Amino acid sequence: MSKCLVCQNEISPFISFGKMPLANGFLTQDQFKEEYFFEMKVAHCSKCNMVQLTEQPTKELMFNEHYAFYSGTSRAMDQHFEQFAQHVISDYINSDNPFVVEIGSNDGIMLKNFKKANIRHLGIEPSENVAAVARGNGINTISKFFNKELAEEIIKEYGKADAFLAANVMCHIPYMHSVVDGIKTLLKPNGIVMFEDPYWGDVIEKVSYDQIYDEHVFLFSVQSIKYLFEQHDMEVVDVEPQETHGGSMRYVIAHKGARKISENVHKQIKKEIALGLHLPETYVTFKKNCEASRDKLKSILVQLKNEGKRVVGYAATSKSTTILNYCDIGSDLIEFICDTTPIKQGKYSPGKHVPIKPYEEFKKDYPDYALLFAYNHAKEILAKEEEFKKMNKKWIMYVPKIGIK
Ligand code: SAH
Ligand code: TMP
Ligand code: ZN
């Protein structure tokens, strides 16, 4: 038993994925013996509906000057954040000298659009290496972890914010009450909060359990976000489903009573109830679905190995760490994983130690099969890899369905 990070209710895990390393902990051979592991267990809180890890590595272990994820590696995400920024600018910003804050701003993929529009902005990005890329491009960025105290410092220097933005970072932060308190303090009376994260409803429907890894301490739903913000006199005024990261939800939040609540919020909650996100049975089924998915993927790879086929992993995503470790897939089953991120290349995958090679190694000598770990970028990647397909090579997919394409 442990306590819910949001409402303090007693919770107990409905699944354990076993010992897991850091999802972005790509490492060199001499680091193998001191590799960090924790038991990755997930619980659903029956009171506030928050789905959460019951144990998480400390933040400095995950987010530091060696952070391996650079947002700018996907063209599609670049376009996504341009649209996100345009939406904020045209629909929500109308003061004289607006000020926008983004947490988890990484290499500046979103804020560069505000810079271009000459809008005052501040990025909060604790991982020094990715923050340095943003600063190099003239994006105002500080390397700190966001919380209530930092919000007060920001107000002293810049004043209050018209918009508070976040993408794929709110779900990383266990001390949520300090964050929401900080947001509440920082936001102007008519200001807007917009953040998006992988959506728990999609994970349940697609059995995309690889969205669960150390950094994702929370798997949000509209119901759990509504509960959390209501504790701080704020309310969800709109929700906008997104296709990114295999299915995400963007939450639009304002001070209580400041804005009209869209019908979308009620509709989405109805969908969540129909999906049974509040019911214990859903979690029993989800566990069974995860096990079935794991066993099927593993058996496909074992069969291909027995047939003497060459299989390579495509894209060393954070999500792939959960797949490799939970399904027990190592370099006996996949030769290597190719990835375009220089900091990952030449290293080994967390836990299972599959070599990570530059993308060119894939191109040089196509394998018979490529296991697509970046299914969230499938459109972009499949379009780029037409030649692979033309040579009668095959993709192995596991979300939304396991199969060969
Ligand atoms: N927004 C980007 C990056 C997401 S990765 C995108 O969607 O592509 C999450 C980022 O959040 C990392 O760069 C990490 O360093 C940062 N981060 C983690 N904890 C944080 C915190 N408490 N405050 C601000 N940023 C944080
Ligand atoms: P993400 O799924 O967390 O966004 O991580 C994407 C990873 O996939 C990142 O390491 C870069 C890699 N990648 C490729 O190697 N090739 C590609 O074409 C794309 C889009 C991503
Ligand atoms: Zn709770």
GROMACS .gro file of C-alpha atoms and ligand atoms in nm:
model
  453
    1MET     CA    1   0.000   0.000   0.000
    2SER     CA    2   0.110   0.353  -0.068
    3LYS     CA    3  -0.059   0.694  -0.081
    4CYS     CA    4  -0.202   0.863  -0.388
    5LEU     CA    5   0.019   1.156  -0.488
    6VAL     CA    6  -0.290   1.364  -0.558
    7CYS     CA    7  -0.550   1.285  -0.290
    8GLN     CA    8  -0.356   1.082  -0.029
    9ASN     CA    9  -0.600   0.793  -0.059
   10GLU     CA   10  -0.447   0.447  -0.002
   11ILE     CA   11  -0.361   0.281  -0.331
   12SER     CA   12  -0.215  -0.052  -0.435
   13PRO     CA   13  -0.060  -0.150  -0.769
   14PHE     CA   14  -0.262  -0.343  -1.026
   15ILE     CA   15   0.047  -0.437  -1.229
   16SER     CA   16   0.421  -0.466  -1.189
   17PHE     CA   17   0.643  -0.450  -1.497
   18GLY     CA   18   0.934  -0.582  -1.294
   19LYS     CA   19   1.276  -0.421  -1.260
   20MET     CA   20   1.317  -0.126  -1.494
   21PRO     CA   21   1.613   0.098  -1.571
   22LEU     CA   22   1.586   0.470  -1.662
   23ALA     CA   23   1.402   0.493  -1.996
   24ASN     CA   24   1.653   0.746  -2.128
   25GLY     CA   25   1.950   0.592  -1.946
   26PHE     CA   26   2.148   0.498  -2.259
   27LEU     CA   27   2.486   0.385  -2.135
   28THR     CA   28   2.839   0.278  -2.218
   29GLN     CA   29   2.978  -0.069  -2.143
   30ASP     CA   30   3.178   0.049  -1.841
   31GLN     CA   31   2.853   0.179  -1.684
   32PHE     CA   32   2.674  -0.160  -1.700
   33LYS     CA   33   2.773  -0.271  -1.352
   34GLU     CA   34   2.640   0.039  -1.177
   35GLU     CA   35   2.315   0.066  -1.374
   36TYR     CA   36   2.016   0.190  -1.176
   37PHE     CA   37   1.696  -0.019  -1.154
   38PHE     CA   38   1.363   0.026  -0.975
   39GLU     CA   39   1.048  -0.182  -0.960
   40MET     CA   40   0.792  -0.029  -1.194
   41LYS     CA   41   0.445  -0.073  -1.047
   42VAL     CA   42   0.131   0.114  -1.142
   43ALA     CA   43  -0.173   0.195  -0.930
   44HIS     CA   44  -0.512   0.350  -0.999
   45CYS     CA   45  -0.665   0.567  -0.728
   46SER     CA   46  -1.030   0.484  -0.681
   47LYS     CA   47  -1.099   0.825  -0.525
   48CYS     CA   48  -0.944   1.074  -0.770
   49ASN     CA   49  -0.886   0.837  -1.066
   50MET     CA   50  -0.519   0.926  -1.103
   51VAL     CA   51  -0.309   0.644  -1.248
   52GLN     CA   52   0.045   0.661  -1.114
   53LEU     CA   53   0.375   0.487  -1.050
   54THR     CA   54   0.416   0.393  -0.686
   55GLU     CA   55   0.793   0.439  -0.704
   56GLN     CA   56   0.994   0.676  -0.923
   57PRO     CA   57   1.367   0.755  -0.953
   58THR     CA   58   1.469   1.100  -0.822
   59LYS     CA   59   1.430   1.383  -1.071
   60GLU     CA   60   1.801   1.466  -1.094
   61LEU     CA   61   1.874   1.109  -1.201
   62MET     CA   62   1.639   1.149  -1.500
   63PHE     CA   63   1.674   1.516  -1.594
   64ASN     CA   64   2.027   1.647  -1.603
   65GLU     CA   65   2.298   1.765  -1.841
   66HIS     CA   66   2.299   1.428  -2.020
   67TYR     CA   67   1.926   1.412  -2.102
   68ALA     CA   68   1.898   1.204  -2.418
   69PHE     CA   69   1.570   1.330  -2.562
   70TYR     CA   70   1.589   1.625  -2.799
   71SER     CA   71   1.240   1.734  -2.910
   72GLY     CA   72   1.359   1.858  -3.248
   73THR     CA   73   1.431   1.507  -3.384
   74SER     CA   74   1.085   1.478  -3.538
   75ARG     CA   75   0.965   1.700  -3.823
   76ALA     CA   76   0.605   1.614  -3.749
   77MET     CA   77   0.644   1.728  -3.387
   78ASP     CA   78   0.800   2.050  -3.511
   79GLN     CA   79   0.484   2.118  -3.713
   80HIS     CA   80   0.265   2.009  -3.424
   81PHE     CA   81   0.422   2.265  -3.191
   82GLU     CA   82   0.401   2.538  -3.453
   83GLN     CA   83   0.026   2.477  -3.472
   84PHE     CA   84  -0.001   2.460  -3.092
   85ALA     CA   85   0.173   2.799  -3.062
   86GLN     CA   86  -0.045   2.954  -3.336
   87HIS     CA   87  -0.357   2.829  -3.158
   88VAL     CA   88  -0.243   2.992  -2.832
   89ILE     CA   89  -0.154   3.318  -3.005
   90SER     CA   90  -0.471   3.353  -3.210
   91ASP     CA   91  -0.726   3.219  -2.964
   92TYR     CA   92  -0.597   3.299  -2.618
   93ILE     CA   93  -0.352   3.591  -2.616
   94ASN     CA   94  -0.491   3.941  -2.634
   95SER     CA   95  -0.316   4.159  -2.377
   96ASP     CA   96  -0.078   4.445  -2.464
   97ASN     CA   97   0.256   4.297  -2.373
   98PRO     CA   98   0.184   3.927  -2.331
   99PHE     CA   99   0.409   3.687  -2.142
  100VAL     CA  100   0.419   3.312  -2.202
  101VAL     CA  101   0.582   3.051  -1.979
  102GLU     CA  102   0.657   2.697  -2.090
  103ILE     CA  103   0.791   2.424  -1.864
  104GLY     CA  104   0.985   2.131  -2.010
  105SER     CA  105   1.067   2.355  -2.305
  106ASN     CA  106   1.356   2.128  -2.407
  107ASP     CA  107   1.540   2.255  -2.718
  108GLY     CA  108   1.282   2.529  -2.776
  109ILE     CA  109   1.064   2.340  -3.024
  110MET     CA  110   0.750   2.530  -2.913
  111LEU     CA  111   0.889   2.858  -2.780
  112LYS     CA  112   1.075   2.941  -3.101
  113ASN     CA  113   0.734   3.021  -3.248
  114PHE     CA  114   0.668   3.277  -2.974
  115LYS     CA  115   1.012   3.424  -3.025
  116LYS     CA  116   0.937   3.456  -3.395
  117ALA     CA  117   0.612   3.637  -3.311
  118ASN     CA  118   0.806   3.873  -3.079
  119ILE     CA  119   0.614   3.755  -2.772
  120ARG     CA  120   0.785   3.771  -2.433
  121HIS     CA  121   0.855   3.417  -2.324
  122LEU     CA  122   1.039   3.209  -2.068
  123GLY     CA  123   1.134   2.843  -2.094
  124ILE     CA  124   1.191   2.637  -1.779
  125GLU     CA  125   1.414   2.346  -1.870
  126PRO     CA  126   1.624   2.170  -1.602
  127SER     CA  127   1.818   1.948  -1.846
  128GLU     CA  128   2.117   2.170  -1.927
  129ASN     CA  129   2.219   2.015  -2.257
  130VAL     CA  130   1.881   2.054  -2.427
  131ALA     CA  131   1.829   2.399  -2.268
  132ALA     CA  132   2.162   2.506  -2.418
  133VAL     CA  133   2.029   2.433  -2.769
  134ALA     CA  134   1.730   2.661  -2.701
  135ARG     CA  135   1.950   2.938  -2.562
  136GLY     CA  136   2.178   2.905  -2.865
  137ASN     CA  137   1.874   2.990  -3.076
  138GLY     CA  138   1.794   3.299  -2.872
  139ILE     CA  139   1.512   3.145  -2.668
  140ASN     CA  140   1.498   3.279  -2.314
  141THR     CA  141   1.547   2.968  -2.097
  142ILE     CA  142   1.638   2.896  -1.735
  143SER     CA  143   1.758   2.556  -1.614
  144LYS     CA  144   1.549   2.487  -1.306
  145PHE     CA  145   1.270   2.254  -1.198
  146PHE     CA  146   0.934   2.430  -1.192
  147ASN     CA  147   0.752   2.453  -0.858
  148LYS     CA  148   0.571   2.707  -0.639
  149GLU     CA  149   0.890   2.884  -0.527
  150LEU     CA  150   1.013   2.925  -0.883
  151ALA     CA  151   0.673   3.066  -0.987
  152GLU     CA  152   0.717   3.340  -0.727
  153GLU     CA  153   1.067   3.421  -0.852
  154ILE     CA  154   0.936   3.442  -1.209
  155ILE     CA  155   0.663   3.688  -1.107
  156LYS     CA  156   0.923   3.913  -0.941
  157GLU     CA  157   1.129   3.928  -1.257
  158TYR     CA  158   0.869   3.915  -1.535
  159GLY     CA  159   0.524   3.969  -1.384
  160LYS     CA  160   0.230   3.732  -1.427
  161ALA     CA  161   0.173   3.512  -1.730
  162ASP     CA  162  -0.098   3.521  -1.996
  163ALA     CA  163  -0.035   3.161  -2.087
  164PHE     CA  164   0.127   2.870  -1.907
  165LEU     CA  165   0.218   2.589  -2.146
  166ALA     CA  166   0.357   2.238  -2.113
  167ALA     CA  167   0.387   1.935  -2.337
  168ASN     CA  168   0.486   1.592  -2.217
  169VAL     CA  169   0.619   1.718  -1.889
  170MET     CA  170   0.330   1.767  -1.643
  171CYS     CA  171   0.300   1.389  -1.620
  172HIS     CA  172   0.669   1.374  -1.521
  173ILE     CA  173   0.632   1.569  -1.197
  174PRO     CA  174   0.529   1.387  -0.876
  175TYR     CA  175   0.498   1.701  -0.657
  176MET     CA  176   0.190   1.812  -0.850
  177HIS     CA  177   0.037   2.027  -0.577
  178SER     CA  178   0.340   2.256  -0.570
  179VAL     CA  179   0.325   2.276  -0.952
  180VAL     CA  180  -0.047   2.359  -0.962
  181ASP     CA  181  -0.005   2.612  -0.677
  182GLY     CA  182   0.276   2.767  -0.880
  183ILE     CA  183   0.060   2.782  -1.193
  184LYS     CA  184  -0.226   2.941  -1.000
  185THR     CA  185   0.003   3.209  -0.857
  186LEU     CA  186   0.174   3.277  -1.187
  187LEU     CA  187  -0.135   3.302  -1.404
  188LYS     CA  188  -0.316   3.632  -1.471
  189PRO     CA  189  -0.687   3.634  -1.373
  190ASN     CA  190  -0.790   3.569  -1.732
  191GLY     CA  191  -0.479   3.368  -1.821
  192ILE     CA  192  -0.486   3.023  -1.977
  193VAL     CA  193  -0.309   2.697  -1.898
  194MET     CA  194  -0.263   2.451  -2.181
  195PHE     CA  195  -0.079   2.126  -2.147
  196GLU     CA  196  -0.080   1.793  -2.322
  197ASP     CA  197   0.039   1.448  -2.224
  198PRO     CA  198  -0.012   1.088  -2.339
  199TYR     CA  199  -0.376   1.004  -2.268
  200TRP     CA  200  -0.460   0.714  -2.039
  201GLY     CA  201  -0.777   0.637  -2.239
  202ASP     CA  202  -0.562   0.568  -2.547
  203VAL     CA  203  -0.320   0.352  -2.348
  204ILE     CA  204  -0.610   0.141  -2.224
  205GLU     CA  205  -0.771   0.112  -2.569
  206LYS     CA  206  -0.451   0.044  -2.765
  207VAL     CA  207  -0.271  -0.151  -2.492
  208SER     CA  208   0.018   0.091  -2.548
  209TYR     CA  209   0.167   0.004  -2.211
  210ASP     CA  210   0.505   0.132  -2.326
  211GLN     CA  211   0.377   0.481  -2.237
  212ILE     CA  212   0.449   0.367  -1.884
  213TYR     CA  213   0.811   0.435  -1.788
  214ASP     CA  214   1.007   0.607  -1.513
  215GLU     CA  215   0.949   0.964  -1.635
  216HIS     CA  216   0.573   0.918  -1.667
  217VAL     CA  217   0.484   0.916  -1.299
  218PHE     CA  218   0.123   0.997  -1.398
  219LEU     CA  219  -0.101   0.873  -1.676
  220PHE     CA  220  -0.365   1.144  -1.698
  221SER     CA  221  -0.735   1.133  -1.780
  222VAL     CA  222  -0.983   1.421  -1.790
  223GLN     CA  223  -1.135   1.298  -1.466
  224SER     CA  224  -0.806   1.292  -1.276
  225ILE     CA  225  -0.694   1.631  -1.408
  226LYS     CA  226  -1.031   1.783  -1.321
  227TYR     CA  227  -1.000   1.652  -0.965
  228LEU     CA  228  -0.642   1.778  -0.927
  229PHE     CA  229  -0.708   2.133  -1.050
  230GLU     CA  230  -1.034   2.163  -0.856
  231GLN     CA  231  -0.829   2.119  -0.537
  232HIS     CA  232  -0.668   2.452  -0.632
  233ASP     CA  233  -0.978   2.642  -0.743
  234MET     CA  234  -0.902   2.600  -1.110
  235GLU     CA  235  -1.110   2.423  -1.371
  236VAL     CA  236  -1.076   2.235  -1.697
  237VAL     CA  237  -1.255   2.450  -1.956
  238ASP     CA  238  -1.177   2.248  -2.268
  239VAL     CA  239  -1.006   1.930  -2.385
  240GLU     CA  240  -0.855   1.870  -2.729
  241PRO     CA  241  -0.754   1.514  -2.823
  242GLN     CA  242  -0.424   1.491  -3.012
  243GLU     CA  243  -0.271   1.222  -3.231
  244THR     CA  244   0.080   1.281  -3.100
  245HIS     CA  245   0.262   1.017  -2.894
  246GLY     CA  246   0.014   0.752  -2.998
  247GLY     CA  247  -0.279   0.949  -2.852
  248SER     CA  248  -0.254   1.250  -2.622
  249MET     CA  249  -0.495   1.490  -2.455
  250ARG     CA  250  -0.454   1.866  -2.438
  251TYR     CA  251  -0.616   2.020  -2.131
  252VAL     CA  252  -0.723   2.384  -2.131
  253ILE     CA  253  -0.750   2.519  -1.777
  254ALA     CA  254  -0.843   2.854  -1.623
  255HIS     CA  255  -0.910   3.010  -1.285
  256LYS     CA  256  -1.246   2.898  -1.150
  257GLY     CA  257  -1.531   3.092  -1.310
  258ALA     CA  258  -1.305   3.284  -1.549
  259ARG     CA  259  -1.415   3.106  -1.866
  260LYS     CA  260  -1.704   2.908  -2.006
  261ILE     CA  261  -1.669   2.530  -1.984
  262SER     CA  262  -1.689   2.360  -2.322
  263GLU     CA  263  -1.923   2.068  -2.390
  264ASN     CA  264  -1.611   1.873  -2.494
  265VAL     CA  265  -1.518   1.831  -2.128
  266HIS     CA  266  -1.845   1.659  -2.038
  267LYS     CA  267  -1.839   1.450  -2.354
  268GLN     CA  268  -1.488   1.324  -2.285
  269ILE     CA  269  -1.574   1.236  -1.926
  270LYS     CA  270  -1.871   1.037  -2.055
  271LYS     CA  271  -1.635   0.850  -2.287
  272GLU     CA  272  -1.404   0.776  -1.995
  273ILE     CA  273  -1.691   0.637  -1.795
  274ALA     CA  274  -1.801   0.422  -2.090
  275LEU     CA  275  -1.441   0.299  -2.118
  276GLY     CA  276  -1.450   0.210  -1.748
  277LEU     CA  277  -1.148   0.418  -1.647
  278HIS     CA  278  -1.295   0.439  -1.296
  279LEU     CA  279  -1.353   0.064  -1.256
  280PRO     CA  280  -1.115  -0.190  -1.099
  281GLU     CA  281  -1.216  -0.454  -1.362
  282THR     CA  282  -1.067  -0.234  -1.635
  283TYR     CA  283  -0.729  -0.266  -1.469
  284VAL     CA  284  -0.754  -0.643  -1.436
  285THR     CA  285  -0.827  -0.663  -1.810
  286PHE     CA  286  -0.551  -0.417  -1.894
  287LYS     CA  287  -0.298  -0.632  -1.708
  288LYS     CA  288  -0.408  -0.939  -1.903
  289ASN     CA  289  -0.388  -0.742  -2.229
  290CYS     CA  290  -0.033  -0.631  -2.147
  291GLU     CA  291   0.075  -0.988  -2.079
  292ALA     CA  292  -0.085  -1.115  -2.400
  293SER     CA  293   0.078  -0.836  -2.602
  294ARG     CA  294   0.418  -0.910  -2.445
  295ASP     CA  295   0.393  -1.284  -2.513
  296LYS     CA  296   0.286  -1.236  -2.874
  297LEU     CA  297   0.562  -0.987  -2.958
  298LYS     CA  298   0.824  -1.206  -2.798
  299SER     CA  299   0.702  -1.515  -2.984
  300ILE     CA  300   0.717  -1.333  -3.320
  301LEU     CA  301   1.077  -1.235  -3.255
  302VAL     CA  302   1.174  -1.584  -3.139
  303GLN     CA  303   1.016  -1.735  -3.449
  304LEU     CA  304   1.200  -1.493  -3.681
  305LYS     CA  305   1.526  -1.573  -3.508
  306ASN     CA  306   1.462  -1.945  -3.555
  307GLU     CA  307   1.402  -1.876  -3.924
  308GLY     CA  308   1.739  -1.703  -3.939
  309LYS     CA  309   1.595  -1.360  -4.022
  310ARG     CA  310   1.772  -1.035  -3.940
  311VAL     CA  311   1.569  -0.803  -3.714
  312VAL     CA  312   1.668  -0.450  -3.620
  313GLY     CA  313   1.493  -0.200  -3.389
  314TYR     CA  314   1.394   0.133  -3.543
  315ALA     CA  315   1.428   0.437  -3.310
  316ALA     CA  316   1.554   0.408  -2.954
  317THR     CA  317   1.253   0.579  -2.798
  318SER     CA  318   1.202   0.612  -2.423
  319LYS     CA  319   0.905   0.380  -2.468
  320SER     CA  320   1.126   0.106  -2.611
  321THR     CA  321   1.290   0.065  -2.271
  322THR     CA  322   0.963  -0.066  -2.128
  323ILE     CA  323   0.911  -0.302  -2.423
  324LEU     CA  324   1.263  -0.445  -2.421
  325ASN     CA  325   1.276  -0.501  -2.047
  326TYR     CA  326   0.919  -0.620  -1.990
  327CYS     CA  327   0.924  -0.854  -2.292
  328ASP     CA  328   1.283  -0.962  -2.222
  329ILE     CA  329   1.413  -0.872  -2.567
  330GLY     CA  330   1.789  -0.839  -2.597
  331SER     CA  331   2.055  -0.842  -2.867
  332ASP     CA  332   1.991  -1.214  -2.915
  333LEU     CA  333   1.661  -1.115  -3.082
  334ILE     CA  334   1.733  -0.774  -3.231
  335GLU     CA  335   2.076  -0.698  -3.373
  336PHE     CA  336   2.080  -0.328  -3.290
  337ILE     CA  337   1.851  -0.024  -3.272
  338CYS     CA  338   1.909   0.259  -3.514
  339ASP     CA  339   1.842   0.617  -3.402
  340THR     CA  340   1.909   0.962  -3.541
  341THR     CA  341   2.003   1.117  -3.204
  342PRO     CA  342   2.385   1.153  -3.178
  343ILE     CA  343   2.390   1.131  -2.794
  344LYS     CA  344   2.232   0.781  -2.808
  345GLN     CA  345   2.455   0.642  -3.084
  346GLY     CA  346   2.746   0.416  -2.986
  347LYS     CA  347   2.577   0.351  -2.650
  348TYR     CA  348   2.360   0.061  -2.531
  349SER     CA  349   1.990   0.046  -2.452
  350PRO     CA  350   1.896   0.071  -2.083
  351GLY     CA  351   1.867  -0.267  -1.907
  352LYS     CA  352   1.890  -0.504  -2.204
  353HIS     CA  353   2.203  -0.345  -2.355
  354VAL     CA  354   2.113  -0.364  -2.722
  355PRO     CA  355   2.366  -0.156  -2.922
  356ILE     CA  356   2.236   0.179  -3.054
  357LYS     CA  357   2.370   0.265  -3.398
  358PRO     CA  358   2.340   0.564  -3.628
  359TYR     CA  359   2.051   0.559  -3.872
  360GLU     CA  360   2.296   0.507  -4.161
  361GLU     CA  361   2.369   0.153  -4.037
  362PHE     CA  362   2.007   0.063  -4.107
  363LYS     CA  363   2.014   0.217  -4.451
  364LYS     CA  364   2.349   0.056  -4.542
  365ASP     CA  365   2.229  -0.302  -4.512
  366TYR     CA  366   1.854  -0.334  -4.464
  367PRO     CA  367   1.750  -0.610  -4.222
  368ASP     CA  368   1.463  -0.844  -4.313
  369TYR     CA  369   1.246  -0.690  -4.042
  370ALA     CA  370   1.242  -0.360  -3.854
  371LEU     CA  371   1.068  -0.341  -3.518
  372LEU     CA  372   0.913   0.005  -3.509
  373PHE     CA  373   0.956   0.148  -3.160
  374ALA     CA  374   0.856   0.498  -3.276
  375TYR     CA  375   0.503   0.401  -3.383
  376ASN     CA  376   0.399   0.751  -3.278
  377HIS     CA  377   0.604   0.876  -3.574
  378ALA     CA  378   0.482   0.598  -3.806
  379LYS     CA  379   0.342   0.832  -4.071
  380GLU     CA  380   0.666   1.027  -4.097
  381ILE     CA  381   0.888   0.718  -4.087
  382LEU     CA  382   0.692   0.495  -4.326
  383ALA     CA  383   0.687   0.779  -4.580
  384LYS     CA  384   1.065   0.819  -4.542
  385GLU     CA  385   1.133   0.446  -4.573
  386GLU     CA  386   0.956   0.365  -4.897
  387GLU     CA  387   1.268   0.199  -5.033
  388PHE     CA  388   1.280  -0.046  -4.742
  389LYS     CA  389   0.926  -0.153  -4.824
  390LYS     CA  390   0.998  -0.172  -5.197
  391MET     CA  391   1.277  -0.418  -5.127
  392ASN     CA  392   1.015  -0.640  -4.970
  393LYS     CA  393   1.137  -0.579  -4.618
  394LYS     CA  394   0.882  -0.577  -4.337
  395TRP     CA  395   0.782  -0.371  -4.035
  396ILE     CA  396   0.695  -0.530  -3.705
  397MET     CA  397   0.437  -0.317  -3.525
  398TYR     CA  398   0.292  -0.361  -3.177
  399VAL     CA  399   0.063  -0.059  -3.135
  400PRO     CA  400  -0.226  -0.038  -3.197
  401LYS     CA  401  -0.209  -0.404  -3.302
  402ILE     CA  402   0.070  -0.657  -3.306
  403GLY     CA  403   0.150  -0.759  -3.657
  404ILE     CA  404   0.375  -0.756  -3.958
  405LYS     CA  405   0.327  -0.492  -4.226
  406SAH     N1  406   0.807   1.963  -2.429
  406SAH     C1  407   0.901   1.883  -2.504
  406SAH     C2  408   0.993   1.800  -2.414
  406SAH     C3  409   0.928   1.687  -2.338
  406SAH     S1  410   1.045   1.589  -2.248
  406SAH     C4  411   0.828   1.793  -2.601
  406SAH     O1  412   0.710   1.768  -2.585
  406SAH     O2  413   0.893   1.743  -2.693
  406SAH     C5  414   1.022   1.650  -2.084
  406SAH     C6  415   1.111   1.769  -2.053
  406SAH     O3  416   1.068   1.822  -1.927
  406SAH     C7  417   1.257   1.733  -2.037
  406SAH     O4  418   1.332   1.815  -2.123
  406SAH     C8  419   1.286   1.756  -1.889
  406SAH     O5  420   1.417   1.801  -1.864
  406SAH     C9  421   1.181   1.859  -1.850
  406SAH     N2  422   1.139   1.860  -1.708
  406SAH    C10  423   1.132   1.755  -1.623
  406SAH     N3  424   1.088   1.794  -1.501
  406SAH    C11  425   1.063   1.927  -1.509
  406SAH    C12  426   1.017   2.025  -1.416
  406SAH     N4  427   0.986   1.995  -1.290
  406SAH     N5  428   1.006   2.154  -1.459
  406SAH    C13  429   1.036   2.188  -1.586
  406SAH     N6  430   1.081   2.099  -1.679
  406SAH    C14  431   1.095   1.970  -1.641
  407TMP     P1  432   0.984   0.986  -2.906
  407TMP     O1  433   0.900   0.874  -2.954
  407TMP     O2  434   0.992   0.987  -2.757
  407TMP     O3  435   0.944   1.117  -2.969
  407TMP     O4  436   1.134   0.957  -2.950
  407TMP     C1  437   1.168   0.953  -3.082
  407TMP     C2  438   1.302   0.884  -3.100
  407TMP     O5  439   1.302   0.830  -3.232
  407TMP     C3  440   1.422   0.976  -3.093
  407TMP     O6  441   1.528   0.907  -3.028
  407TMP     C4  442   1.461   1.000  -3.237
  407TMP     C5  443   1.414   0.874  -3.305
  407TMP     N1  444   1.375   0.889  -3.445
  407TMP     C6  445   1.451   0.828  -3.543
  407TMP     O7  446   1.551   0.764  -3.514
  407TMP     N2  447   1.413   0.843  -3.674
  407TMP     C7  448   1.304   0.915  -3.711
  407TMP     O8  449   1.273   0.927  -3.830
  407TMP     C8  450   1.223   0.976  -3.606
  407TMP     C9  451   1.101   1.053  -3.641
  407TMP    C10  452   1.263   0.960  -3.475
  408ZN      ZN  453  -0.610   0.983  -0.551
   0.00000   0.00000   0.00000
